[in-house]
XYZ file of C-alpha atoms in Angstrom:
786
model
C 131.080 61.845 15.233
C 130.758 61.174 11.358
C 130.422 57.483 11.448
C 128.210 55.855 13.835
C 128.668 52.422 15.309
C 126.143 49.565 14.987
C 123.200 50.089 17.311
C 123.847 48.930 20.743
C 120.192 48.817 21.972
C 117.652 46.693 20.581
C 114.233 48.357 18.936
C 112.618 47.574 21.824
C 114.588 49.284 24.535
C 115.027 52.398 21.866
C 111.295 52.642 21.802
C 111.066 52.315 25.372
C 113.120 54.995 25.897
C 111.099 56.756 23.041
C 108.509 56.410 25.413
C 110.131 57.804 28.291
C 110.807 60.895 26.282
C 107.812 61.740 25.497
C 106.606 61.050 28.775
C 108.937 63.507 29.723
C 107.781 66.215 27.257
C 104.429 65.884 28.230
C 105.143 66.089 32.371
C 107.604 69.024 31.814
C 105.009 70.858 29.610
C 102.324 70.031 31.616
C 104.106 71.457 34.792
C 104.518 74.965 33.243
C 101.157 75.039 31.575
C 99.425 74.121 35.238
C 101.478 77.060 36.937
C 100.354 79.344 34.518
C 96.767 78.400 33.522
C 95.084 75.906 35.827
C 96.769 76.934 39.473
C 95.036 79.604 41.140
C 96.834 83.074 40.797
C 94.558 85.819 42.209
C 96.815 88.390 42.143
C 97.899 87.482 38.439
C 101.502 87.065 38.720
C 103.580 86.324 36.209
C 104.672 82.826 36.504
C 106.535 81.841 33.531
C 108.485 78.810 32.315
C 110.367 77.634 29.350
C 108.287 74.937 27.278
C 110.481 74.992 24.332
C 113.598 74.869 25.997
C 111.943 71.780 27.739
C 111.179 70.025 24.621
C 114.699 70.545 23.093
C 116.483 68.757 25.717
C 114.006 65.840 26.489
C 115.454 63.494 24.221
C 119.109 64.177 25.528
C 117.952 63.802 29.423
C 116.149 60.765 28.289
C 119.257 58.985 26.949
C 121.390 60.463 30.025
C 119.192 59.580 32.870
C 117.886 56.346 31.910
C 120.648 54.690 30.125
C 123.900 56.575 30.175
C 124.423 57.746 34.079
C 125.444 55.516 36.869
C 124.278 56.333 40.062
C 127.596 57.751 41.229
C 127.621 60.340 38.453
C 126.907 64.027 39.184
C 124.820 66.484 36.680
C 124.307 70.172 36.438
C 121.317 70.574 34.322
C 120.770 73.736 32.139
C 118.632 76.055 34.238
C 115.566 76.300 31.596
C 115.326 72.681 31.612
C 114.477 72.022 35.321
C 110.685 70.875 34.486
C 112.389 67.988 32.717
C 114.580 67.240 35.401
C 111.624 67.597 37.896
C 109.800 65.261 35.922
C 112.482 62.625 35.723
C 112.951 62.497 39.571
C 108.935 62.326 39.513
C 109.493 59.167 37.456
C 112.059 57.491 39.388
C 109.826 58.277 42.649
C 112.076 61.319 43.912
C 109.631 64.151 43.467
C 106.253 64.753 44.674
C 102.914 65.793 42.732
C 102.679 68.372 45.284
C 105.909 69.826 44.645
C 105.290 69.996 41.094
C 102.074 71.410 41.484
C 103.614 74.317 43.235
C 106.197 74.738 40.747
C 107.700 78.291 40.840
C 105.608 78.792 44.255
C 106.580 79.086 47.833
C 107.745 75.074 48.711
C 107.345 74.066 45.399
C 109.804 72.652 42.799
C 112.176 75.465 42.189
C 112.170 77.555 38.826
C 116.115 76.488 38.248
C 117.498 73.235 39.879
C 118.609 74.214 43.542
C 120.939 71.831 45.784
C 119.473 73.802 48.950
C 115.876 74.180 47.723
C 114.927 71.138 45.963
C 116.870 68.340 48.134
C 118.962 65.578 47.770
C 118.531 64.901 44.320
C 120.164 67.896 42.812
C 124.058 67.814 42.668
C 124.719 71.351 41.094
C 122.746 74.290 41.584
C 122.349 75.898 37.713
C 120.272 79.011 38.201
C 123.289 81.418 37.280
C 124.032 80.594 33.518
C 127.430 79.454 32.564
C 128.794 78.810 36.110
C 126.647 75.037 36.374
C 128.707 73.956 33.401
C 132.215 75.263 34.670
C 131.886 73.796 38.302
C 131.221 70.294 36.870
C 135.052 70.356 35.389
C 136.267 71.565 38.897
C 134.121 68.928 40.707
C 135.770 66.528 38.388
C 139.338 68.094 39.524
C 138.197 67.623 43.437
C 137.293 63.878 42.431
C 141.033 63.855 41.612
C 142.297 65.210 44.456
C 140.220 63.291 47.067
C 140.877 60.180 45.246
C 144.921 60.613 45.155
C 144.632 61.302 48.868
C 142.671 58.189 49.738
C 140.018 60.485 51.145
C 136.776 59.220 49.207
C 133.883 57.348 50.301
C 135.549 53.703 50.286
C 134.469 51.584 47.410
C 132.833 54.572 45.404
C 133.412 54.379 41.829
C 134.611 57.268 39.833
C 132.024 59.418 38.980
C 131.815 61.228 35.883
C 130.649 65.258 35.950
C 128.300 66.064 33.288
C 126.567 69.184 32.457
C 123.726 69.542 29.914
C 124.007 73.118 28.803
C 122.327 75.357 26.630
C 124.295 76.494 23.492
C 123.875 80.403 24.373
C 125.469 79.246 27.795
C 128.696 79.024 25.812
C 128.859 82.747 25.570
C 130.000 82.820 28.947
C 133.584 83.528 29.851
C 133.782 81.542 33.097
C 133.362 78.423 31.104
C 136.676 79.031 29.112
C 138.467 79.846 32.028
C 137.520 76.526 33.788
C 138.561 75.235 30.164
C 141.932 76.414 30.115
C 142.353 75.571 33.961
C 140.751 72.009 33.381
C 143.560 71.807 30.627
C 146.236 72.620 32.898
C 145.300 69.896 35.787
C 144.307 66.949 32.646
C 140.921 66.705 34.582
C 139.144 63.542 33.294
C 135.603 61.818 33.369
C 133.851 65.337 32.429
C 131.151 65.581 29.867
C 129.562 68.878 28.279
C 126.216 68.097 26.333
C 125.492 71.302 24.681
C 122.059 71.481 23.513
C 122.629 72.850 20.013
C 119.152 74.399 19.492
C 120.828 77.433 17.918
C 118.459 80.165 19.369
C 118.548 82.001 22.635
C 116.598 84.542 24.524
C 117.240 87.420 21.827
C 118.288 85.800 18.591
C 119.131 82.767 16.699
C 123.012 81.579 17.127
C 125.607 82.342 14.356
C 125.904 79.772 11.918
C 129.842 79.390 11.968
C 130.235 79.374 15.739
C 129.647 75.458 16.650
C 132.790 74.737 13.940
C 135.090 77.189 16.395
C 133.762 75.502 19.488
C 134.816 72.157 17.991
C 138.320 73.389 17.543
C 139.017 75.313 20.616
C 137.773 72.139 22.591
C 139.837 69.765 20.696
C 143.012 72.343 21.388
C 142.295 71.841 25.226
C 142.347 67.994 24.585
C 139.121 67.430 24.696
C 137.202 64.857 22.432
C 134.534 66.428 20.510
C 131.250 64.211 19.126
C 129.243 66.209 16.989
C 125.619 64.593 16.565
C 124.269 66.533 14.476
C 121.704 64.274 12.110
C 119.722 61.229 13.241
C 119.671 57.989 11.763
C 116.483 58.419 9.509
C 118.604 61.405 7.531
C 122.050 59.548 7.785
C 120.345 56.641 5.627
C 118.589 59.105 3.043
C 122.190 60.390 2.974
C 123.515 57.099 1.820
C 120.987 57.217 -1.301
C 121.544 58.790 -4.610
C 120.899 62.433 -4.459
C 121.810 62.216 -0.643
C 124.633 63.692 -0.635
C 123.409 66.987 -2.266
C 120.765 66.936 0.549
C 123.439 66.639 3.046
C 125.174 69.433 1.733
C 122.094 71.591 1.426
C 121.116 70.900 5.212
C 125.207 71.680 6.245
C 125.056 74.791 4.507
C 121.032 75.634 5.669
C 121.615 79.335 8.200
C 120.665 78.692 11.527
C 117.687 81.292 10.850
C 116.229 79.529 7.920
C 116.255 76.588 9.435
C 114.726 77.144 12.190
C 111.740 79.487 10.361
C 111.096 76.186 8.062
C 110.943 74.164 11.065
C 108.146 76.230 12.395
C 106.484 76.756 8.980
C 106.371 72.749 8.180
C 106.531 70.346 5.335
C 105.013 72.316 2.722
C 107.598 75.020 3.521
C 110.124 72.552 3.731
C 109.281 70.884 0.057
C 109.054 74.496 -1.552
C 112.499 75.462 -0.125
C 114.073 72.317 -1.575
C 112.678 72.431 -4.911
C 113.792 75.828 -5.350
C 117.247 75.553 -4.403
C 117.838 71.688 -5.439
C 115.722 71.399 -8.739
C 118.795 70.296 -10.504
C 120.022 67.972 -8.181
C 119.722 64.514 -9.257
C 118.186 62.057 -6.721
C 116.627 64.812 -4.676
C 113.101 64.458 -5.975
C 113.040 60.757 -5.569
C 113.727 61.529 -1.865
C 111.044 63.899 -1.220
C 108.339 63.144 -3.678
C 107.255 60.298 -1.965
C 106.951 61.913 1.292
C 103.748 63.797 2.762
C 104.551 66.855 4.101
C 103.954 65.719 7.539
C 106.613 63.056 6.609
C 109.093 65.222 5.384
C 108.746 67.831 8.009
C 109.770 64.746 10.249
C 112.547 63.604 8.140
C 114.219 67.213 7.938
C 113.725 67.573 11.757
C 115.369 64.061 12.499
C 118.819 65.767 14.229
C 121.054 63.913 16.246
C 119.839 65.444 19.838
C 116.222 63.956 19.112
C 117.373 60.768 17.808
C 117.318 58.231 20.549
C 119.660 55.750 18.921
C 122.223 58.192 17.835
C 122.263 59.577 21.462
C 122.785 56.465 22.889
C 125.636 55.240 21.092
C 127.316 58.602 21.122
C 127.267 58.478 25.101
C 128.362 54.661 24.824
C 131.261 55.712 22.563
C 132.169 58.605 25.039
C 131.875 56.021 28.233
C 134.834 53.573 26.997
C 137.460 56.380 28.181
C 137.632 59.367 30.697
C 138.769 61.637 28.148
C 136.636 65.081 28.792
C 134.504 65.262 26.070
C 132.072 68.040 24.339
C 128.818 66.659 22.733
C 127.465 69.044 20.238
C 123.969 67.617 19.822
C 121.814 69.387 17.246
C 118.336 70.109 18.306
C 115.107 72.034 17.595
C 113.786 74.359 20.271
C 110.273 73.588 20.793
C 110.543 69.954 19.197
C 107.487 68.319 19.283
C 105.329 71.234 19.928
C 103.650 73.897 18.101
C 106.335 76.453 19.176
C 108.824 74.280 17.579
C 111.506 76.780 15.680
C 109.679 80.008 16.162
C 112.335 82.757 16.865
C 109.994 83.926 19.789
C 109.455 80.658 21.500
C 112.205 81.130 24.436
C 109.565 82.354 27.285
C 106.460 81.189 24.776
C 103.375 79.086 26.241
C 101.218 77.007 24.563
C 97.672 78.214 24.846
C 95.152 76.077 26.703
C 93.409 75.240 22.935
C 97.223 73.945 21.755
C 97.438 72.166 25.155
C 94.256 70.180 24.553
C 95.066 69.194 21.455
C 98.678 68.109 22.685
C 97.107 66.089 25.589
C 94.925 64.331 23.079
C 98.074 63.703 20.762
C 100.108 62.153 23.946
C 97.080 60.002 24.645
C 96.729 61.664 28.208
C 92.969 61.649 29.418
C 91.474 64.684 31.060
C 91.746 64.711 34.895
C 95.053 61.768 35.005
C 97.620 64.516 33.761
C 99.955 63.758 36.811
C 99.809 59.926 36.444
C 103.150 58.588 36.238
C 102.367 56.230 33.578
C 99.676 57.706 31.896
C 99.590 57.466 27.870
C 102.146 54.762 27.889
C 101.089 51.779 25.839
C 103.342 49.278 27.787
C 103.151 50.873 31.457
C 104.323 47.960 33.351
C 107.102 47.415 31.009
C 108.014 51.140 31.338
C 108.052 50.719 34.907
C 110.148 47.879 35.209
C 112.804 49.487 32.900
C 112.609 52.680 34.891
C 113.015 50.475 38.155
C 116.325 48.699 36.273
C 117.910 51.897 35.283
C 121.625 52.146 36.357
C 120.918 55.833 37.554
C 117.955 54.783 39.631
C 119.597 52.562 41.955
C 120.463 54.080 45.394
C 123.558 56.003 45.731
C 123.020 56.165 49.591
C 120.923 55.868 52.205
C 120.405 60.267 52.226
C 119.778 59.801 48.250
C 122.142 61.376 45.855
C 124.251 62.754 48.939
C 127.065 61.224 50.899
C 128.251 61.862 54.297
C 131.393 62.180 55.793
C 132.581 62.457 59.524
C 134.052 65.834 60.773
C 137.199 66.761 61.323
C 138.344 67.174 64.892
C 139.440 70.716 65.399
C 141.926 71.442 68.618
C 140.586 74.007 70.928
C 143.527 75.986 70.148
C 145.204 76.215 66.979
C 149.004 76.102 66.880
C 150.966 79.023 66.104
C 153.943 81.208 66.889
C 153.824 83.700 69.446
C 152.772 86.917 68.326
C 152.317 89.570 71.542
C 155.187 92.227 71.453
C 155.786 91.632 67.454
C 154.999 94.041 65.019
C 152.967 92.373 62.294
C 149.969 92.384 60.176
C 146.848 89.983 59.774
C 147.747 88.927 56.400
C 151.373 87.744 57.788
C 149.939 86.150 60.909
C 147.289 84.279 58.500
C 150.364 82.811 56.908
C 152.398 81.975 60.229
C 149.223 80.248 61.527
C 148.594 78.027 58.928
C 151.917 77.044 58.371
C 152.044 75.888 61.666
C 149.274 73.911 61.212
C 151.121 72.617 58.319
C 153.504 71.736 60.810
C 151.407 70.042 63.624
C 151.193 66.558 64.641
C 148.759 64.972 67.562
C 145.040 66.348 67.448
C 145.901 68.947 65.043
C 147.161 66.660 62.177
C 143.841 65.475 61.001
C 143.120 69.095 60.355
C 146.396 69.845 58.691
C 145.283 66.672 56.302
C 141.767 67.819 55.519
C 143.214 71.210 54.476
C 143.575 72.182 50.632
C 144.446 75.487 49.521
C 144.021 77.267 46.133
C 144.690 80.922 44.766
C 144.283 82.662 41.622
C 148.103 83.226 41.108
C 148.317 85.020 44.395
C 149.832 82.759 46.820
C 152.667 84.396 47.574
C 151.445 87.567 48.248
C 148.787 86.665 49.897
C 151.211 84.578 52.330
C 150.672 80.861 51.543
C 154.423 80.366 50.797
C 155.279 78.898 54.042
C 152.089 76.238 53.540
C 152.967 75.531 50.294
C 156.909 74.405 51.048
C 155.132 72.110 53.701
C 152.715 70.510 51.733
C 153.582 70.991 48.341
C 151.072 71.675 45.176
C 148.926 69.048 44.251
C 149.116 67.688 40.497
C 147.807 64.028 39.005
C 151.507 63.399 37.938
C 154.834 64.311 39.897
C 156.710 66.996 38.281
C 160.246 68.304 39.234
C 160.762 71.769 40.395
C 163.082 72.898 37.926
C 164.358 75.707 40.022
C 165.283 73.669 42.978
C 166.779 70.882 40.402
C 169.192 73.649 39.033
C 169.832 74.822 42.270
C 168.434 78.308 41.972
C 166.988 80.312 45.211
C 163.223 80.464 45.249
C 161.034 81.610 48.444
C 158.441 78.861 46.834
C 159.185 75.435 46.416
C 157.420 74.000 43.223
C 156.981 70.304 44.186
C 154.100 69.025 42.542
C 152.576 65.581 43.042
C 149.417 63.684 43.893
C 149.955 64.000 47.504
C 150.092 67.904 47.675
C 147.598 70.311 49.090
C 147.522 73.242 47.421
C 145.725 73.876 43.834
C 147.676 76.476 41.847
C 145.350 78.296 39.673
C 145.818 81.042 36.775
C 144.493 84.525 37.399
C 140.959 84.122 37.108
C 139.056 84.528 40.286
C 135.793 82.738 38.776
C 137.481 79.958 38.826
C 138.610 80.243 42.321
C 135.137 80.234 43.428
C 134.092 77.411 41.187
C 136.921 75.321 42.587
C 136.176 76.689 46.068
C 132.219 75.511 45.676
C 133.540 72.236 44.288
C 135.640 71.319 47.309
C 133.150 72.608 49.448
C 130.315 70.247 48.380
C 133.254 67.104 48.626
C 131.732 65.840 51.978
C 128.426 65.514 49.708
C 129.653 64.626 46.231
C 132.554 62.362 47.320
C 132.294 61.391 50.751
C 135.350 63.486 51.841
C 135.501 66.061 54.490
C 137.901 68.874 52.991
C 138.469 72.174 54.581
C 139.042 74.342 51.284
C 141.243 77.714 52.114
C 141.374 80.000 49.301
C 143.192 83.428 49.185
C 142.454 86.418 46.937
C 143.265 89.903 46.450
C 140.522 91.504 48.400
C 139.358 93.983 45.714
C 139.385 91.076 43.052
C 136.239 89.492 45.014
C 134.292 91.651 43.148
C 135.577 90.216 39.931
C 134.596 86.470 41.108
C 131.626 87.648 42.743
C 128.726 85.912 40.705
C 130.710 82.672 41.060
C 131.281 83.401 44.849
C 127.455 84.028 45.069
C 127.069 80.740 43.299
C 128.937 78.703 45.528
C 127.089 80.380 48.711
C 123.577 79.385 46.828
C 124.721 75.744 47.074
C 125.678 76.041 50.833
C 129.456 75.033 49.850
C 131.539 75.288 52.453
C 135.379 76.880 52.643
C 137.171 79.650 53.914
C 138.151 82.787 52.020
C 141.054 84.894 52.942
C 140.823 88.400 50.989
C 143.827 90.202 51.786
C 145.266 92.939 51.399
C 142.270 95.079 51.725
C 141.238 98.964 51.468
C 142.961 101.790 50.807
C 145.640 100.748 53.650
C 147.317 98.952 50.445
C 148.596 102.824 49.855
C 150.997 102.828 47.204
C 148.973 100.349 44.974
C 146.291 103.012 43.971
C 142.669 102.788 43.463
C 141.962 99.776 41.537
C 143.629 97.658 44.458
C 141.874 99.579 47.317
C 138.156 97.919 47.291
C 136.056 100.071 49.940
C 132.790 97.708 49.142
C 133.769 94.604 50.475
C 132.687 94.943 53.993
C 129.556 95.546 52.607
C 129.153 92.447 50.149
C 130.067 90.624 53.329
C 126.895 91.947 55.033
C 124.668 91.245 52.386
C 126.046 87.867 51.245
C 123.894 84.685 52.763
C 125.745 81.589 53.432
C 128.901 83.553 54.375
C 129.956 84.713 57.710
C 132.460 87.404 57.607
C 134.919 88.619 59.729
C 137.546 91.365 59.781
C 140.100 90.991 62.877
C 142.645 93.993 63.681
C 144.840 91.481 65.494
C 146.635 87.920 65.163
C 145.293 86.846 68.704
C 141.248 87.487 67.077
C 142.484 85.948 63.815
C 143.772 82.796 65.762
C 140.341 82.238 67.324
C 138.302 83.303 63.979
C 140.507 80.303 62.155
C 139.716 77.883 64.737
C 135.830 79.128 64.447
C 135.991 78.925 60.660
C 137.233 75.542 60.405
C 134.510 74.260 63.215
C 131.722 76.469 61.811
C 131.997 75.254 58.037
C 131.379 71.875 59.225
C 128.140 72.683 61.263
C 124.648 71.270 59.845
C 123.643 74.988 60.614
C 127.065 76.578 59.149
C 128.232 78.187 56.306
C 131.160 79.201 54.548
C 133.396 81.829 56.196
C 135.184 84.924 54.545
C 138.376 86.770 56.737
C 139.225 90.148 55.095
C 142.822 90.982 56.351
C 145.119 93.644 56.205
C 148.999 94.317 55.109
C 149.423 96.792 57.607
C 151.755 95.958 60.592
C 150.745 96.663 64.055
C 152.167 96.069 67.635
C 150.448 92.742 68.807
C 148.877 93.290 72.085
C 149.326 90.785 75.179
C 145.854 89.983 76.335
C 143.144 87.707 77.235
C 140.091 87.826 74.700
C 136.747 86.682 75.124
C 136.619 84.027 72.091
C 132.985 84.248 71.952
C 132.498 87.992 71.620
C 135.182 88.040 68.967
C 132.849 85.498 67.131
C 129.904 87.653 67.711
C 131.181 90.463 66.182
C 131.970 92.769 68.694
C 134.338 93.054 72.120
C 135.142 95.981 74.294
C 139.118 96.880 74.267
C 138.254 99.640 77.010
C 134.707 98.812 78.408
C 132.454 102.285 78.836
C 131.590 103.512 82.018
C 127.501 102.915 82.929
C 125.713 105.848 81.211
C 128.775 107.013 78.976
C 128.059 109.307 76.281
C 130.688 108.496 73.692
C 132.312 105.108 72.096
C 134.740 105.044 69.463
C 134.438 101.563 67.601
C 137.067 100.566 64.819
C 137.274 97.479 62.546
C 140.466 95.761 61.325
C 143.506 97.926 60.896
C 142.095 101.187 61.734
C 142.635 100.020 65.584
C 146.080 101.981 65.484
C 144.085 105.532 64.264
C 140.970 104.350 66.660
C 143.137 103.869 70.048
C 145.247 106.990 69.597
C 142.215 108.795 69.098
C 140.426 107.318 72.138
C 143.398 108.091 74.378
C 142.642 111.826 73.345
C 139.420 111.741 73.779
C 138.772 110.071 77.061
C 140.602 113.024 79.009
C 137.276 115.052 78.187
C 135.231 112.233 78.322
C 136.633 109.771 80.935
C 134.045 107.156 81.072
C 134.099 106.426 77.322
C 134.399 103.089 75.628
C 136.570 101.656 72.823
C 135.178 98.790 70.850
C 136.427 96.476 68.468
C 134.266 95.458 65.896
C 135.224 92.373 64.274
C 132.192 91.533 62.123
C 129.301 93.899 60.977
C 127.779 90.777 59.434
C 127.669 88.901 62.610
C 126.348 91.769 64.443
C 123.679 92.726 62.145
C 122.376 88.866 61.584
C 122.503 88.538 64.973
C 120.332 91.852 65.884
C 117.850 90.176 62.834
C 117.370 87.167 64.884
C 116.604 88.596 67.785
C 114.225 90.738 66.278
C 112.516 87.737 64.652
C 112.481 85.676 67.763
C 110.892 88.824 69.897
C 107.992 89.166 67.454
C 107.447 85.378 68.182
C 107.264 85.946 71.920
C 110.914 85.052 73.036
C 112.601 87.155 75.305
C 116.095 87.652 73.761
C 118.814 90.028 73.319
C 121.383 90.274 70.306
C 125.180 90.659 70.715
C 125.205 93.879 70.117
C 122.059 95.186 71.727
C 124.319 93.453 74.994
C 127.450 95.485 74.048
C 126.103 98.753 73.762
C 123.899 98.527 76.624
C 125.939 100.293 79.104
C 126.033 103.429 77.128
C 123.602 106.229 77.429
C 120.904 106.480 75.029
C 121.740 109.299 73.753
C 125.257 108.396 73.430
C 127.572 108.918 70.457
C 129.190 106.443 68.441
C 132.003 107.365 66.169
C 133.106 104.254 64.006
C 136.215 104.059 61.705
C 136.933 101.089 59.409
C 138.866 100.646 56.160
C 135.817 100.267 54.265
C 132.466 101.856 53.270
C 131.346 103.394 56.099
C 127.637 102.054 55.595
C 128.676 98.594 57.006
C 128.536 100.702 60.339
C 126.152 103.129 59.798
C 123.107 100.974 60.628
C 124.502 100.632 64.624
C 122.480 103.826 65.542
C 119.234 102.179 64.778
C 119.976 99.341 67.461
C 119.125 101.459 70.474
C 118.625 104.871 68.795
C 122.233 106.447 69.201
C 123.844 108.849 67.221
C 126.498 107.383 64.552
C 129.027 109.084 63.160
C 130.590 106.590 60.445
C 134.004 106.881 59.198
C 135.544 105.352 56.092
C 136.560 106.140 52.476
C 133.472 106.366 50.196
C 135.421 107.191 46.959
C 137.780 105.428 44.800
C 141.376 105.492 46.500
C 144.721 106.784 45.116
C 148.270 106.260 45.395
C 149.921 107.891 48.338
C 151.299 106.869 51.853
C 149.073 105.178 54.627
C 149.186 108.824 56.347
C 148.065 110.649 53.800
C 145.310 108.570 52.354
C 144.079 108.018 55.777
C 144.124 112.238 56.153
C 142.747 112.501 52.705
C 139.579 110.239 53.163
C 139.012 111.544 56.747
C 140.191 108.447 58.756
C 143.198 109.275 60.783
C 143.190 110.170 64.344
C 142.235 113.853 63.847
C 139.288 112.803 61.876
C 138.173 110.649 64.680
C 138.539 113.495 67.101
C 136.696 115.713 64.779
C 133.688 113.248 64.564
C 133.614 112.939 68.184
C 133.431 116.550 68.895
C 130.954 116.984 66.197
C 128.946 114.411 67.720
C 129.257 115.329 71.329
C 128.103 119.047 70.350
C 124.988 117.980 68.242
């Protein structure tokens, strides 16, 4: 933004905002200082904090929270600025002194903004660099979706999704995947405000990088507003010699600028006189200024100038075009750390903090007082209370509420008994029938939104998409259909569609699922997001999956096809570690059914469990191996708890064979042979090592608290002899089952691939990786002999 509009605010308002900026700088610095130097720390453990990073963004966040933001707007704040955000909420009466005093301590304000740990005032968690920026774009897409479907809370104005990002975060690749996806879907009402302090943890940012950002974002349809210089510098640039001074500053390398900022006014004067001694008019600008005044002028950047910031935000608010703000700042601005290349994790010394306290007019013993140090405290208090963002969004703070979607007792779907089919195909058919359903299933079908990273067809979403169409802000014709060219998938795209088509970027899928899984809190709309992805590529997006779960987003993940059962595809498509991911990932209930009757139970459970206050996201790992489907009655609660007996063992039996997922066929064959020698043996179906392990751990904790309880897995294994052998098999790493021996001290022989797969037939691979019937029988013989 080269030319600024006339000032929007009065001098008095700008002065009040400047007072708030200084107050936030003090509080953020004090929160970190108190945690590191004053709070008792008997173990002398590192606490840490980022005073310089807070200082660089204090002006930006003041202008946003106390001027530009409205109650409905949603904000992701860069991780290292969490003390500034905590300080803002403290001034707004939404954060307690006790929490601030325990910053980075058990029960206190978190090191990085956390929805789960910091409470209702945090819109997006931002501990994982870059992801908090990218999710705002997907949240804007979800806002478009819920509004197009008339699902948003009635009367709720459109939100602006805002990310306050560090410039180093723009190194993260997921940001550019999100940028491309946002362009495809024409997202609106997104602001990314980049704190361009030009310093990261280890280095100073390359000089020409910001120019590249401008071009890249403009190519993606964004408006770019560059806030490089403040009002005082722009006034100087208009004077004789000012153009030369601006040219010198424009070309000044970032490393040199940072060093001069740290060294101060004398160094600035020396550098300017050395480089510009022959430039007419420059001496007339700098000679009348003291060293302190000169340093203040040369560091008058747009990201620290309140008039420049507020005008920039006001200009952007005139339209819904996504906007990138490049706000030039100084890392450590206003602190003795300003500009030093090592200031990222640097802390002010107690002596420096005392000087800083005096400069901020804070009396000793009054460091936590909300209005301490302000010249007109009552005026500032009134200003805070009248700030648009300070107005309540809902009785529950910044979280909205949405009613639960009714889930029928049994999901609609085709008869599967007697058919030969895979769980992957079964998923597609069940979802298709939900899409067709009326009556009590209609509300469920309307709440579902699906997404996939360019694998919707191969993960069996085709029938659902054909029934429910693809989502787009503007209707788009299916060119193939119009031209009467046969195609499996109807590309009907319109605002009422219920499938969001994504490109090949698993990070984007999980960020979208995270945003959609928060729609009830953010927009008052209850969505039941379903995302499909190839099982091995969960690994590719795991960072964003972890991030979505950390925010307690609710969604159903379908990963399919899985394991070396995907025989001909080779090792890169044959994940073995995903069952282990399913066990260790918090806030994610993971299952792997073998048959479609189990799948139907688990899908119904998922849609209900996703909506429980104590629920979570759900992950179903499915297979493309077609198996004959049995006709039977199942105990749904056992399927959900993680295991059920296919053939219960005789009391005191010495052997049980347990299987997971598509290994059912091999295990069943082996079992029929094994029980000729061990007639009382049992055959166990494991549907979820994750739920079994979680239940066992919970029971252990409850027993330590004096409760008499047993876990499901303890009840399941109880009929077996204490010295019984368990032979388990799954198409995944065998460590997912090996812990079962610890439940009752029984011997476990766990089978499953623990090396990269390769191409071949299913029979060849099962034999090579010791998972077939013969391998199971060999394990039984070894276990019984031992």
